[in-house]
Amino acid sequence: MTRVATSILVATTLAMISTDTAAMGLRSFVALPLEKNGTVLRLFDVYNFDRDINGLTTSLAYGLSGKQTLFLSLPYRISPSGPDRFGDVNLLYRHVVWQVDDNSGTSRLGLLGGVAIPTDKRRDVGAEVGAVATFYHQRHEWDLDALWVQGLDNAPNAARYDVSWQYRLTPAHYPEWGQASEWDVVLELNGRWAEGGTMVHQVTIGLQWIHRRWVLEGGFVQDLNGPQESRLLVGTRIHF
Amino acid sequence: MKVYKVSIALAAMLFYWVPANAEPHEVLEIDVAGMTCTFCAYGIEKNLSELEGVDKAEVSLELKKARVVMRPGVSADESRIRELIRDGGFTPNASSRHTEESE
């Protein structure tokens, strides 16, 4: 029974990680503005020091229009103490329902809906619903997102939230024309919950090196309660 | 003989220089609200650059503008440019047109 519970927890965790795809927060990929027909590929690795597990997630974002984006992600677990395997395929749709742009930034609210499709017959499908809000003002960006995963059949329910603050360290001012690379510092409060457990709150701190077509990013995650585990994050995004 | 060679060289320089300046480029500058980071603005630059008749397109995160330089003799389709900016997830505002000589 413990093994079943652990499997469910790990599968859910993988499914949750897989939705980590959009703005430019570290743990969440669903705030990223993306142009129509634009594609962003994200490769993201999370190394859990305490369990010696790597969770490598490949994500794709595709712009259906200026307000509609599809996110697809597939996590893969690599562990020396157990079998390597795929997690659930995660397909998420975002529709921006409110947007106010001005010269200092933007404020947006998007609704999320999707499905977690298991790659293993022993797991069941989960339906996802949530919201993401982005506030960008001068050198500051705040992203807030929350997602509820309704387990169907025997799949457990789950939930997550991310509160992300990003600050552009350099440049203080962009060049008049042409684009400079930038360094952003990221500070986040995250929460992960799976049915049968308690909400594990986490703090994440990281850095992003942002270029026109690619981003390199990394950070450190510490559980504030529950298992008290620590994780290292390393990732890249490429804009096609 | 030396004067003859210099004359040919001058004629060649004029041949290349004059046509480039004969037809100025139309430039459309348009204010774009909501642009935030370099990575996010790349999509606008890419889509505007691929528009037919465009010689060069760039965005300024500092000025919050997009600048579209047309090929000589081609006029900018402003409604299509505005549509591409909206497709990029941003808001087009006031615009201005002027002409520039080739460098």
Tab-separated table of C-alpha atoms in Angstrom:
chain	number	residue	atom	x	y	z
A	1	MET	CA	0.000	0.000	0.000
A	2	THR	CA	2.892	2.297	0.821
A	3	ARG	CA	4.403	1.538	-2.580
A	4	VAL	CA	1.073	2.337	-4.294
A	5	ALA	CA	0.766	5.595	-2.385
A	6	THR	CA	4.364	6.476	-3.210
A	7	SER	CA	3.786	5.668	-6.883
A	8	ILE	CA	0.694	7.860	-6.963
A	9	LEU	CA	2.555	10.660	-5.233
A	10	VAL	CA	5.506	10.422	-7.610
A	11	ALA	CA	3.230	10.223	-10.665
A	12	THR	CA	1.294	13.236	-9.487
A	13	THR	CA	4.478	15.114	-8.720
A	14	LEU	CA	5.738	14.352	-12.208
A	15	ALA	CA	2.452	15.493	-13.685
A	16	MET	CA	2.691	18.700	-11.698
A	17	ILE	CA	6.270	19.294	-12.769
A	18	SER	CA	5.193	18.778	-16.344
A	19	THR	CA	2.902	21.797	-16.155
A	20	ASP	CA	5.937	23.863	-15.184
A	21	THR	CA	6.140	25.419	-18.541
A	22	ALA	CA	5.259	29.776	-19.213
A	23	ALA	CA	5.739	34.345	-18.072
A	24	MET	CA	9.183	34.004	-17.172
A	25	GLY	CA	8.825	32.478	-13.720
A	26	LEU	CA	11.145	29.599	-12.942
A	27	ARG	CA	8.691	26.986	-11.699
A	28	SER	CA	5.826	27.922	-13.997
A	29	PHE	CA	5.786	28.214	-17.799
A	30	VAL	CA	2.189	29.402	-18.233
A	31	ALA	CA	2.691	33.197	-18.094
A	32	LEU	CA	4.963	33.427	-21.141
A	33	PRO	CA	3.667	35.847	-23.812
A	34	LEU	CA	3.917	34.123	-27.173
A	35	GLU	CA	3.141	35.364	-30.680
A	36	LYS	CA	0.790	33.636	-33.135
A	37	ASN	CA	2.555	30.657	-34.747
A	38	GLY	CA	5.508	31.147	-32.391
A	39	THR	CA	7.050	28.184	-30.593
A	40	VAL	CA	9.127	27.986	-27.443
A	41	LEU	CA	10.950	24.804	-26.493
A	42	ARG	CA	11.926	24.437	-22.858
A	43	LEU	CA	14.223	21.805	-21.371
A	44	PHE	CA	14.161	21.807	-17.609
A	45	ASP	CA	15.903	19.556	-15.117
A	46	VAL	CA	15.065	19.316	-11.436
A	47	TYR	CA	17.532	17.426	-9.280
A	48	ASN	CA	16.274	16.307	-5.888
A	49	PHE	CA	19.302	16.104	-3.573
A	50	ASP	CA	17.513	14.105	-0.898
A	51	ARG	CA	16.116	11.385	-3.162
A	52	ASP	CA	18.826	11.475	-5.841
A	53	ILE	CA	16.217	11.816	-8.606
A	54	ASN	CA	16.408	13.881	-11.769
A	55	GLY	CA	13.161	15.029	-13.331
A	56	LEU	CA	13.853	16.172	-16.901
A	57	THR	CA	10.884	17.929	-18.478
A	58	THR	CA	10.579	18.789	-22.157
A	59	SER	CA	7.954	21.443	-22.825
A	60	LEU	CA	6.611	23.124	-25.919
A	61	ALA	CA	4.520	26.287	-26.059
A	62	TYR	CA	2.723	27.198	-29.282
A	63	GLY	CA	0.907	30.459	-29.979
A	64	LEU	CA	-2.503	29.880	-31.587
A	65	SER	CA	-3.115	33.642	-31.505
A	66	GLY	CA	-1.987	36.626	-29.457
A	67	LYS	CA	-4.361	35.504	-26.701
A	68	GLN	CA	-4.407	31.719	-27.061
A	69	THR	CA	-1.506	29.415	-26.274
A	70	LEU	CA	-1.070	25.656	-26.069
A	71	PHE	CA	1.427	24.090	-23.680
A	72	LEU	CA	2.584	20.503	-24.019
A	73	SER	CA	5.047	18.858	-21.695
A	74	LEU	CA	6.487	15.462	-20.944
A	75	PRO	CA	8.540	14.719	-17.829
A	76	TYR	CA	11.090	11.933	-17.597
A	77	ARG	CA	12.387	10.620	-14.296
A	78	ILE	CA	15.949	9.403	-13.986
A	79	SER	CA	16.817	7.669	-10.755
A	80	PRO	CA	19.761	5.397	-9.904
A	81	SER	CA	17.630	3.730	-7.208
A	82	GLY	CA	14.636	2.896	-9.402
A	83	PRO	CA	13.485	2.514	-13.004
A	84	ASP	CA	13.738	5.490	-15.328
A	85	ARG	CA	10.347	6.335	-16.769
A	86	PHE	CA	8.079	8.912	-18.347
A	87	GLY	CA	5.532	10.857	-16.345
A	88	ASP	CA	2.179	12.070	-17.612
A	89	VAL	CA	1.859	14.037	-20.845
A	90	ASN	CA	0.415	17.385	-19.942
A	91	LEU	CA	-1.643	19.413	-22.394
A	92	LEU	CA	-2.730	22.851	-21.218
A	93	TYR	CA	-4.611	25.615	-23.020
A	94	ARG	CA	-4.384	29.247	-21.926
A	95	HIS	CA	-6.809	31.967	-22.983
A	96	VAL	CA	-6.002	35.560	-22.017
A	97	VAL	CA	-9.375	37.009	-21.027
A	98	TRP	CA	-8.203	40.384	-19.731
A	99	GLN	CA	-5.230	42.482	-20.764
A	100	VAL	CA	-4.197	46.089	-20.166
A	101	ASP	CA	-0.979	47.208	-21.849
A	102	ASP	CA	0.794	50.494	-21.252
A	103	ASN	CA	4.270	51.912	-21.753
A	104	SER	CA	5.534	50.710	-18.388
A	105	GLY	CA	4.389	47.123	-18.797
A	106	THR	CA	1.327	44.934	-18.898
A	107	SER	CA	-1.352	43.317	-16.739
A	108	ARG	CA	-2.970	40.109	-17.919
A	109	LEU	CA	-5.295	37.398	-16.703
A	110	GLY	CA	-5.467	34.036	-18.409
A	111	LEU	CA	-7.652	31.011	-17.806
A	112	LEU	CA	-6.153	27.529	-18.001
A	113	GLY	CA	-7.721	24.232	-18.908
A	114	GLY	CA	-6.143	20.943	-19.818
A	115	VAL	CA	-5.588	17.303	-19.287
A	116	ALA	CA	-2.878	15.075	-17.852
A	117	ILE	CA	-2.624	11.940	-19.983
A	118	PRO	CA	-0.824	9.030	-18.357
A	119	THR	CA	1.909	7.222	-20.254
A	120	ASP	CA	1.360	4.173	-18.049
A	121	LYS	CA	-1.860	2.098	-18.116
A	122	ARG	CA	-1.762	1.831	-14.324
A	123	ARG	CA	-2.444	5.565	-13.974
A	124	ASP	CA	-5.620	7.503	-14.859
A	125	VAL	CA	-6.378	10.767	-16.602
A	126	GLY	CA	-6.605	14.051	-14.727
A	127	ALA	CA	-8.539	17.157	-15.820
A	128	GLU	CA	-6.945	20.521	-15.063
A	129	VAL	CA	-8.391	23.972	-14.528
A	130	GLY	CA	-6.701	27.112	-13.300
A	131	ALA	CA	-5.730	30.723	-13.842
A	132	VAL	CA	-2.594	32.784	-14.354
A	133	ALA	CA	-2.118	36.503	-13.729
A	134	THR	CA	0.858	38.586	-14.849
A	135	PHE	CA	1.755	42.111	-13.761
A	136	TYR	CA	4.801	43.696	-15.350
A	137	HIS	CA	5.894	47.188	-14.389
A	138	GLN	CA	9.229	48.663	-15.470
A	139	ARG	CA	11.872	46.260	-14.077
A	140	HIS	CA	9.494	44.167	-11.958
A	141	GLU	CA	7.327	41.248	-12.965
A	142	TRP	CA	4.862	39.340	-10.781
A	143	ASP	CA	3.244	36.132	-11.939
A	144	LEU	CA	0.608	34.262	-9.993
A	145	ASP	CA	-0.843	30.974	-11.087
A	146	ALA	CA	-2.969	28.262	-9.552
A	147	LEU	CA	-4.018	24.921	-10.981
A	148	TRP	CA	-6.454	22.283	-9.779
A	149	VAL	CA	-6.068	18.730	-11.076
A	150	GLN	CA	-9.261	16.694	-10.820
A	151	GLY	CA	-8.305	13.028	-10.870
A	152	LEU	CA	-10.646	10.857	-12.920
A	153	ASP	CA	-11.301	7.214	-12.018
A	154	ASN	CA	-8.504	6.321	-9.599
A	155	ALA	CA	-6.247	9.302	-10.269
A	156	PRO	CA	-5.686	11.454	-7.187
A	157	ASN	CA	-6.686	15.106	-7.074
A	158	ALA	CA	-3.863	17.593	-6.884
A	159	ALA	CA	-3.257	21.321	-6.758
A	160	ARG	CA	-0.441	23.783	-7.091
A	161	TYR	CA	0.246	27.490	-6.865
A	162	ASP	CA	3.156	29.726	-7.798
A	163	VAL	CA	3.802	33.317	-6.780
A	164	SER	CA	6.807	34.621	-8.688
A	165	TRP	CA	8.637	37.950	-8.539
A	166	GLN	CA	11.272	38.732	-11.135
A	167	TYR	CA	13.515	41.784	-11.153
A	168	ARG	CA	15.709	42.844	-14.059
A	169	LEU	CA	19.186	43.366	-12.620
A	170	THR	CA	20.748	44.513	-15.889
A	171	PRO	CA	20.462	46.459	-18.056
A	172	ALA	CA	18.925	49.333	-16.094
A	173	HIS	CA	17.951	50.817	-19.467
A	174	TYR	CA	17.677	49.049	-22.802
A	175	PRO	CA	19.500	50.461	-25.830
A	176	GLU	CA	17.312	52.738	-27.973
A	177	TRP	CA	17.346	50.245	-30.838
A	178	GLY	CA	18.564	46.703	-30.875
A	179	GLN	CA	18.113	44.305	-28.019
A	180	ALA	CA	20.488	43.671	-25.147
A	181	SER	CA	20.672	40.468	-23.145
A	182	GLU	CA	19.404	40.780	-19.591
A	183	TRP	CA	19.887	39.204	-16.175
A	184	ASP	CA	16.848	38.689	-13.963
A	185	VAL	CA	16.726	37.505	-10.366
A	186	VAL	CA	13.727	35.338	-9.458
A	187	LEU	CA	12.141	34.769	-6.059
A	188	GLU	CA	9.133	32.479	-5.737
A	189	LEU	CA	6.761	30.939	-3.245
A	190	ASN	CA	5.332	27.692	-4.552
A	191	GLY	CA	2.882	25.125	-3.240
A	192	ARG	CA	2.338	21.513	-4.276
A	193	TRP	CA	-0.443	19.302	-2.995
A	194	ALA	CA	-1.495	15.761	-3.816
A	195	GLU	CA	-4.598	14.053	-2.407
A	196	GLY	CA	-3.768	12.206	0.782
A	197	GLY	CA	-0.918	14.546	1.665
A	198	THR	CA	-0.470	18.080	2.896
A	199	MET	CA	0.331	21.157	0.821
A	200	VAL	CA	4.108	21.428	0.636
A	201	HIS	CA	5.108	25.081	0.479
A	202	GLN	CA	8.421	25.838	-1.156
A	203	VAL	CA	10.671	28.816	-1.701
A	204	THR	CA	12.611	29.151	-4.964
A	205	ILE	CA	15.436	31.538	-5.737
A	206	GLY	CA	17.163	31.720	-9.101
A	207	LEU	CA	18.712	33.635	-11.966
A	208	GLN	CA	17.788	33.971	-15.633
A	209	TRP	CA	20.074	35.046	-18.468
A	210	ILE	CA	17.689	36.230	-21.172
A	211	HIS	CA	18.593	36.736	-24.831
A	212	ARG	CA	16.463	37.465	-27.898
A	213	ARG	CA	16.040	33.802	-28.831
A	214	TRP	CA	17.137	31.832	-25.792
A	215	VAL	CA	17.192	31.811	-22.025
A	216	LEU	CA	19.454	30.024	-19.584
A	217	GLU	CA	18.061	29.705	-16.076
A	218	GLY	CA	18.818	28.027	-12.801
A	219	GLY	CA	17.733	28.051	-9.204
A	220	PHE	CA	17.387	26.366	-5.875
A	221	VAL	CA	14.175	25.094	-4.258
A	222	GLN	CA	13.696	24.410	-0.573
A	223	ASP	CA	10.604	22.823	0.990
A	224	LEU	CA	9.303	24.917	3.866
A	225	ASN	CA	7.342	22.045	5.408
A	226	GLY	CA	6.623	18.377	4.758
A	227	PRO	CA	9.621	16.389	3.523
A	228	GLN	CA	11.984	19.411	3.757
A	229	GLU	CA	13.687	18.397	0.526
A	230	SER	CA	16.054	20.532	-1.548
A	231	ARG	CA	16.231	20.693	-5.332
A	232	LEU	CA	18.454	22.242	-7.971
A	233	LEU	CA	16.876	23.602	-11.174
A	234	VAL	CA	18.635	24.080	-14.501
A	235	GLY	CA	16.880	24.917	-17.743
A	236	THR	CA	16.908	26.534	-21.139
A	237	ARG	CA	14.276	27.990	-23.471
A	238	ILE	CA	14.597	28.502	-27.195
A	239	HIS	CA	12.210	30.739	-29.166
A	240	PHE	CA	11.537	29.647	-32.755
B	1	MET	CA	46.621	55.961	-68.739
B	2	LYS	CA	46.445	56.730	-65.003
B	3	VAL	CA	43.700	59.340	-65.566
B	4	TYR	CA	41.782	56.772	-67.602
B	5	LYS	CA	41.880	54.199	-64.760
B	6	VAL	CA	40.813	56.776	-62.156
B	7	SER	CA	37.893	57.788	-64.381
B	8	ILE	CA	36.744	54.184	-64.649
B	9	ALA	CA	36.975	53.742	-60.884
B	10	LEU	CA	34.943	56.911	-60.251
B	11	ALA	CA	32.337	55.843	-62.786
B	12	ALA	CA	32.038	52.448	-61.095
B	13	MET	CA	31.610	54.075	-57.670
B	14	LEU	CA	28.890	56.358	-59.007
B	15	PHE	CA	27.185	53.386	-60.667
B	16	TYR	CA	26.861	51.589	-57.319
B	17	TRP	CA	26.190	54.688	-55.225
B	18	VAL	CA	23.568	56.498	-57.277
B	19	PRO	CA	20.925	53.717	-57.608
B	20	ALA	CA	21.062	53.010	-53.877
B	21	ASN	CA	20.136	56.598	-53.169
B	22	ALA	CA	17.711	56.991	-56.011
B	23	GLU	CA	14.741	55.467	-54.173
B	24	PRO	CA	14.334	56.213	-50.490
B	25	HIS	CA	12.953	53.647	-48.044
B	26	GLU	CA	9.662	54.261	-46.310
B	27	VAL	CA	9.904	53.788	-42.546
B	28	LEU	CA	6.923	53.162	-40.292
B	29	GLU	CA	7.404	53.624	-36.557
B	30	ILE	CA	4.632	52.477	-34.278
B	31	ASP	CA	4.229	52.673	-30.513
B	32	VAL	CA	3.778	49.233	-28.935
B	33	ALA	CA	2.398	48.960	-25.406
B	34	GLY	CA	2.942	45.917	-23.212
B	35	MET	CA	6.352	44.855	-24.486
B	36	THR	CA	8.379	43.588	-21.603
B	37	CYS	CA	11.443	41.398	-22.026
B	38	THR	CA	13.863	40.746	-24.890
B	39	PHE	CA	12.745	37.120	-25.267
B	40	CYS	CA	9.054	38.060	-25.474
B	41	ALA	CA	9.577	40.885	-28.003
B	42	TYR	CA	11.503	38.645	-30.405
B	43	GLY	CA	8.245	37.265	-31.842
B	44	ILE	CA	7.143	40.691	-33.119
B	45	GLU	CA	10.526	41.341	-34.723
B	46	LYS	CA	10.476	37.942	-36.395
B	47	ASN	CA	6.933	38.247	-37.771
B	48	LEU	CA	7.399	41.830	-38.994
B	49	SER	CA	10.686	40.884	-40.700
B	50	GLU	CA	8.903	38.120	-42.623
B	51	LEU	CA	6.228	40.493	-43.949
B	52	GLU	CA	6.380	40.972	-47.723
B	53	GLY	CA	8.201	44.136	-48.781
B	54	VAL	CA	9.953	44.612	-45.458
B	55	ASP	CA	13.682	45.253	-45.617
B	56	LYS	CA	14.284	45.350	-41.867
B	57	ALA	CA	12.194	45.321	-38.698
B	58	GLU	CA	13.305	45.953	-35.156
B	59	VAL	CA	11.772	46.775	-31.796
B	60	SER	CA	12.906	49.084	-29.044
B	61	LEU	CA	12.088	48.012	-25.508
B	62	GLU	CA	13.385	51.383	-24.314
B	63	LEU	CA	11.196	53.505	-26.601
B	64	LYS	CA	8.371	50.922	-26.727
B	65	LYS	CA	8.303	51.126	-30.502
B	66	ALA	CA	8.528	48.904	-33.537
B	67	ARG	CA	10.334	50.225	-36.599
B	68	VAL	CA	9.656	48.757	-40.022
B	69	VAL	CA	11.930	49.739	-42.915
B	70	MET	CA	10.384	48.938	-46.295
B	71	ARG	CA	12.215	48.050	-49.488
B	72	PRO	CA	12.624	50.965	-51.948
B	73	GLY	CA	9.354	51.729	-53.689
B	74	VAL	CA	7.234	49.640	-51.297
B	75	SER	CA	4.717	51.269	-48.974
B	76	ALA	CA	4.057	49.826	-45.512
B	77	ASP	CA	0.733	48.055	-44.978
B	78	GLU	CA	-0.042	49.579	-41.597
B	79	SER	CA	-3.182	47.552	-40.901
B	80	ARG	CA	-1.246	44.293	-41.445
B	81	ILE	CA	1.588	45.531	-39.228
B	82	ARG	CA	-0.893	46.383	-36.475
B	83	GLU	CA	-2.451	42.929	-36.844
B	84	LEU	CA	0.964	41.261	-36.455
B	85	ILE	CA	1.680	43.288	-33.315
B	86	ARG	CA	-1.686	42.216	-31.852
B	87	ASP	CA	-0.872	38.619	-32.864
B	88	GLY	CA	2.334	39.063	-30.885
B	89	GLY	CA	0.239	39.656	-27.772
B	90	PHE	CA	0.856	43.405	-27.586
B	91	THR	CA	-1.079	46.617	-28.278
B	92	PRO	CA	-0.244	48.899	-31.245
B	93	ASN	CA	-0.791	52.625	-30.722
B	94	ALA	CA	0.191	55.830	-32.532
B	95	SER	CA	2.308	55.586	-35.658
B	96	SER	CA	4.343	57.846	-37.916
B	97	ARG	CA	5.850	57.493	-41.392
B	98	HIS	CA	8.925	59.065	-42.903
B	99	THR	CA	11.458	58.265	-45.584
B	100	GLU	CA	15.127	57.503	-45.203
B	101	GLU	CA	17.953	57.461	-47.703
B	102	SER	CA	20.003	54.282	-47.991
B	103	GLU	CA	23.266	54.265	-46.103
